[in-house]
């Protein structure tokens, strides 16, 4: 018997086996959930990755910048599940021109893309899924600590700060519908998304030196476990929270 027995969960942003989203989907199934996954773009790859999950999972394409995809999401989900108990937002993107030390030169078009995909989409995805959550549920997003400026992270850092603020406002407005909204602020892991960030290798030394509990850049499972815990009924009155799963780096200065 798992902590997600009987739950129906949408996990977005599944692209590779190294991704947080894949590990969340895997753990959720192992804990008893029925899982639907989504990706965008390379859908043949998403289908192939889905086949590596412990159990079959429905697969959808969801582009959070596409209103048609969002407007049809509830109907497309109904082909796989009769409702939802949880949504995992594991979606982020910034154009290269908004990363890598070009903060002062980035054009608004690139900045707006980063904010739209990485922050606003938490709201748009949640609202698209809400018709399938009449009795409430749990929305969990993947975050990276936005309290400080990171080398090369630039406008993605700003977008993550926006994500954190968005989660708090969603928590405020959706509480009356019994929908909890929380974030997991994960330490860095060598996912495909991380490798696309110029200067990502500079993060490694920080975690090696400062994490009180230690940190493995090749292991997404600790953060995935945090997501699964928040999807469960074990946090019934927790919302608007950012929970750090980073080995403790956020809590120490040096």
Short mmCIF file of C-alpha atoms in Angstrom, two decimals:
data_model
loop_
_atom_site.label_atom_id
_atom_site.label_comp_id
_atom_site.label_asym_id
_atom_site.label_seq_id
_atom_site.Cartn_x
_atom_site.Cartn_y
_atom_site.Cartn_z
CA UNK A 1 0.00 0.00 0.00
CA UNK A 2 1.49 3.33 -1.09
CA UNK A 3 0.90 6.90 0.00
CA UNK A 4 -0.67 7.72 -3.38
CA UNK A 5 -3.03 4.74 -3.60
CA UNK A 6 -5.99 5.66 -5.79
CA UNK A 7 -4.59 9.07 -6.75
CA UNK A 8 -4.67 10.31 -10.33
CA UNK A 9 -1.67 12.47 -11.18
CA UNK A 10 -0.61 14.54 -14.20
CA UNK A 11 3.17 14.86 -14.45
CA UNK A 12 4.36 17.42 -16.99
CA UNK A 13 7.80 17.98 -18.46
CA UNK A 14 8.86 14.36 -18.96
CA UNK A 15 11.66 14.23 -21.54
CA UNK A 16 14.50 11.97 -20.39
CA UNK A 17 15.12 9.35 -17.71
CA UNK A 18 17.37 11.81 -15.86
CA UNK A 19 14.60 14.39 -15.49
CA UNK A 20 12.91 15.17 -12.19
CA UNK A 21 9.57 14.59 -13.88
CA UNK A 22 10.41 11.03 -14.92
CA UNK A 23 11.46 10.14 -11.39
CA UNK A 24 8.31 11.73 -9.96
CA UNK A 25 6.16 9.70 -12.36
CA UNK A 26 8.04 6.51 -11.49
CA UNK A 27 7.78 7.02 -7.72
CA UNK A 28 4.12 8.05 -7.98
CA UNK A 29 3.31 4.80 -9.77
CA UNK A 30 5.27 2.82 -7.20
CA UNK A 31 3.23 4.55 -4.50
CA UNK A 32 -0.06 3.51 -6.10
CA UNK A 33 -1.00 6.41 -8.38
CA UNK A 34 -2.40 6.31 -11.88
CA UNK A 35 -0.14 8.63 -13.87
CA UNK A 36 -0.57 10.60 -17.07
CA UNK A 37 2.55 12.30 -18.38
CA UNK A 38 3.04 15.16 -20.79
CA UNK A 39 5.84 16.62 -22.84
CA UNK A 40 6.27 19.07 -25.68
CA UNK A 41 8.04 18.77 -28.99
CA UNK A 42 9.94 15.51 -29.28
CA UNK A 43 6.89 13.37 -28.51
CA UNK A 44 8.38 10.16 -29.93
CA UNK A 45 11.07 10.50 -27.27
CA UNK A 46 8.45 11.15 -24.57
CA UNK A 47 6.59 8.00 -25.67
CA UNK A 48 9.81 6.01 -25.50
CA UNK A 49 10.59 7.32 -22.02
CA UNK A 50 7.04 6.52 -20.90
CA UNK A 51 7.60 2.90 -21.84
CA UNK A 52 10.35 2.74 -19.20
CA UNK A 53 7.98 3.51 -16.36
CA UNK A 54 6.94 0.60 -14.09
CA UNK A 55 3.34 0.79 -15.38
CA UNK A 56 1.73 2.06 -18.59
CA UNK A 57 0.98 5.77 -18.54
CA UNK A 58 -1.12 7.97 -20.79
CA UNK A 59 0.92 10.45 -22.81
CA UNK A 60 -0.20 13.92 -23.90
CA UNK A 61 1.49 16.80 -25.68
CA UNK A 62 1.14 20.05 -23.74
CA UNK A 63 2.67 23.30 -24.94
CA UNK A 64 1.93 25.79 -22.17
CA UNK A 65 2.20 28.66 -24.68
CA UNK A 66 -0.52 27.13 -26.86
CA UNK A 67 -4.06 28.11 -25.83
CA UNK A 68 -5.57 25.23 -27.82
CA UNK A 69 -3.45 22.72 -25.91
CA UNK A 70 -4.55 24.23 -22.59
CA UNK A 71 -8.21 24.63 -23.55
CA UNK A 72 -8.40 20.97 -24.60
CA UNK A 73 -6.34 19.58 -21.72
CA UNK A 74 -9.24 18.52 -19.50
CA UNK A 75 -10.99 16.67 -22.33
CA UNK A 76 -7.78 14.95 -23.39
CA UNK A 77 -7.06 13.92 -19.81
CA UNK A 78 -10.54 12.39 -19.54
CA UNK A 79 -9.48 9.85 -22.17
CA UNK A 80 -7.12 8.43 -19.52
CA UNK A 81 -8.54 9.33 -16.08
CA UNK A 82 -11.92 10.38 -14.72
CA UNK A 83 -10.42 13.14 -12.61
CA UNK A 84 -7.22 14.45 -11.06
CA UNK A 85 -5.88 14.53 -7.53
CA UNK A 86 -2.56 16.13 -8.37
CA UNK A 87 -0.62 18.09 -10.98
CA UNK A 88 3.16 18.30 -11.21
CA UNK A 89 4.56 21.36 -12.98
CA UNK A 90 8.09 20.53 -14.15
CA UNK A 91 8.34 23.03 -16.98
CA UNK A 92 10.95 25.73 -17.54
CA UNK A 93 12.66 27.32 -20.50
CA UNK A 94 14.65 30.45 -21.27
CA UNK A 95 16.21 31.35 -24.62
CA UNK A 96 20.00 31.26 -24.63
CA UNK A 97 20.03 35.04 -25.06
CA UNK A 98 18.50 35.35 -21.58
CA UNK A 99 21.16 33.16 -19.92
CA UNK A 100 24.90 32.89 -19.56
CA UNK A 101 25.83 36.34 -18.27
CA UNK A 102 23.78 38.33 -20.79
CA UNK A 103 21.39 39.67 -18.16
CA UNK A 104 22.02 43.32 -19.00
CA UNK A 105 21.65 42.81 -22.75
CA UNK A 106 18.66 40.45 -22.93
CA UNK A 107 15.73 41.69 -25.00
CA UNK A 108 12.23 41.67 -23.56
CA UNK A 109 11.03 39.14 -26.14
CA UNK A 110 13.44 36.58 -24.68
CA UNK A 111 12.67 37.57 -21.10
CA UNK A 112 8.92 37.31 -21.69
CA UNK A 113 9.36 33.80 -23.09
CA UNK A 114 11.26 32.74 -19.97
CA UNK A 115 8.61 34.20 -17.66
CA UNK A 116 5.69 32.82 -19.70
CA UNK A 117 6.99 29.26 -19.88
CA UNK A 118 8.64 29.06 -16.45
CA UNK A 119 6.30 31.09 -14.19
CA UNK A 120 2.97 32.09 -15.74
CA UNK A 121 2.46 28.53 -16.94
CA UNK A 122 2.01 27.35 -13.35
CA UNK A 123 -1.20 29.38 -13.32
CA UNK A 124 -2.34 28.47 -16.83
CA UNK A 125 -1.65 24.76 -16.38
CA UNK A 126 -3.38 24.68 -13.00
CA UNK A 127 -6.47 26.42 -14.36
CA UNK A 128 -6.58 24.08 -17.36
CA UNK A 129 -6.54 21.07 -15.04
CA UNK A 130 -8.91 22.53 -12.43
CA UNK A 131 -12.14 21.19 -13.99
CA UNK A 132 -10.89 17.69 -13.17
CA UNK A 133 -10.28 18.60 -9.50
CA UNK A 134 -13.78 19.40 -8.17
CA UNK A 135 -12.90 18.09 -4.70
CA UNK A 136 -9.48 19.76 -4.58
CA UNK A 137 -6.01 18.30 -4.81
CA UNK A 138 -2.34 19.13 -4.83
CA UNK A 139 -0.30 21.15 -7.34
CA UNK A 140 3.47 20.85 -6.99
CA UNK A 141 6.02 22.80 -9.04
CA UNK A 142 9.76 22.33 -9.48
CA UNK A 143 11.82 25.30 -8.37
CA UNK A 144 15.45 26.39 -8.04
CA UNK A 145 16.30 28.74 -5.19
CA UNK A 146 15.41 32.29 -6.28
CA UNK A 147 16.53 34.01 -3.08
CA UNK A 148 19.95 34.80 -4.54
CA UNK A 149 21.54 35.50 -7.94
CA UNK A 150 23.34 32.55 -9.54
CA UNK A 151 26.11 32.71 -12.15
CA UNK A 152 24.71 32.44 -15.65
CA UNK A 153 21.13 31.79 -14.48
CA UNK A 154 20.14 35.38 -15.20
CA UNK A 155 16.54 35.79 -16.39
CA UNK A 156 15.68 32.20 -15.52
CA UNK A 157 16.41 33.21 -11.93
CA UNK A 158 13.94 36.06 -12.30
CA UNK A 159 11.42 33.65 -13.78
CA UNK A 160 11.88 31.29 -10.83
CA UNK A 161 11.23 34.19 -8.46
CA UNK A 162 8.05 34.75 -10.45
CA UNK A 163 7.21 31.06 -10.11
CA UNK A 164 7.51 31.32 -6.33
CA UNK A 165 5.24 34.37 -6.21
CA UNK A 166 2.75 32.70 -8.57
CA UNK A 167 2.54 29.65 -6.32
CA UNK A 168 1.70 31.85 -3.32
CA UNK A 169 -1.08 33.67 -5.17
CA UNK A 170 -2.51 30.41 -6.48
CA UNK A 171 -2.45 29.08 -2.93
CA UNK A 172 -4.36 32.18 -1.79
CA UNK A 173 -7.05 32.02 -4.46
CA UNK A 174 -7.49 28.24 -4.72
CA UNK A 175 -7.52 27.45 -1.02
CA UNK A 176 -11.31 27.79 -0.93
CA UNK A 177 -11.44 25.00 -3.53
CA UNK A 178 -9.25 22.78 -1.34
CA UNK A 179 -6.37 22.98 -3.84
CA UNK A 180 -2.91 23.11 -2.26
CA UNK A 181 -0.06 24.72 -4.24
CA UNK A 182 3.55 24.17 -3.21
CA UNK A 183 7.03 24.10 -4.71
CA UNK A 184 10.05 21.85 -4.28
CA UNK A 185 13.25 23.88 -4.52
CA UNK A 186 15.71 21.23 -5.63
CA UNK A 187 19.45 21.22 -5.67
CA UNK A 188 21.10 20.99 -9.10
CA UNK A 189 20.99 17.72 -11.00
CA UNK A 190 22.61 17.05 -14.36
CA UNK A 191 19.41 16.91 -16.38
CA UNK A 192 19.16 17.88 -20.03
CA UNK A 193 17.65 21.22 -18.97
CA UNK A 194 20.50 21.91 -16.56
CA UNK A 195 23.16 21.14 -19.14
CA UNK A 196 21.65 23.81 -21.40
CA UNK A 197 22.45 26.52 -18.82
CA UNK A 198 25.81 28.19 -19.48
CA UNK A 199 27.94 28.04 -16.36
CA UNK A 200 25.99 25.18 -14.78
CA UNK A 201 29.29 23.51 -13.85
CA UNK A 202 29.94 26.40 -11.42
CA UNK A 203 27.07 25.13 -9.26
CA UNK A 204 28.82 21.83 -8.60
CA UNK A 205 31.50 23.20 -6.31
CA UNK A 206 28.91 25.09 -4.25
CA UNK A 207 27.01 21.94 -3.36
CA UNK A 208 30.16 19.88 -2.86
CA UNK A 209 31.41 22.35 -0.26
CA UNK A 210 28.26 23.64 1.42
CA UNK A 211 25.60 20.91 1.58
CA UNK A 212 25.46 19.70 5.21
CA UNK A 213 23.79 16.49 4.10
CA UNK A 214 25.89 16.16 0.96
CA UNK A 215 24.47 16.22 -2.54
CA UNK A 216 24.65 13.91 -5.57
CA UNK A 217 24.28 15.79 -8.87
CA UNK A 218 23.36 12.56 -10.62
CA UNK A 219 20.42 11.66 -8.35
CA UNK A 220 17.00 13.29 -8.92
CA UNK A 221 15.24 10.94 -6.50
CA UNK A 222 15.46 13.01 -3.28
CA UNK A 223 13.60 15.90 -4.91
CA UNK A 224 11.15 13.49 -6.55
CA UNK A 225 10.38 12.01 -3.13
CA UNK A 226 9.58 15.51 -1.89
CA UNK A 227 7.13 16.01 -4.74
CA UNK A 228 5.41 12.69 -4.07
CA UNK A 229 5.10 13.55 -0.37
CA UNK A 230 3.37 16.84 -1.23
CA UNK A 231 1.03 15.03 -3.63
CA UNK A 232 -0.04 12.73 -0.81
CA UNK A 233 -2.53 13.39 1.98
CA UNK A 234 0.28 13.81 4.50
CA UNK A 235 0.41 17.61 4.00
CA UNK A 236 -3.31 18.45 4.20
CA UNK A 237 -2.84 22.01 5.49
CA UNK A 238 0.38 23.01 3.74
CA UNK A 239 0.07 25.45 0.86
CA UNK A 240 2.03 28.38 -0.55
CA UNK A 241 5.22 26.74 0.69
CA UNK A 242 8.66 26.35 -0.90
CA UNK A 243 10.26 23.21 0.49
CA UNK A 244 14.00 22.93 -0.09
CA UNK A 245 15.41 19.56 -1.07
CA UNK A 246 18.97 20.68 -1.62
CA UNK A 247 21.07 18.98 1.04
CA UNK A 248 20.71 22.09 3.21
CA UNK A 249 22.63 24.57 1.06
CA UNK A 250 19.88 27.21 1.35
CA UNK A 251 20.32 27.29 5.12
CA UNK A 252 24.08 27.86 5.43
CA UNK A 253 26.23 30.82 4.46
CA UNK A 254 29.60 29.14 4.00
#
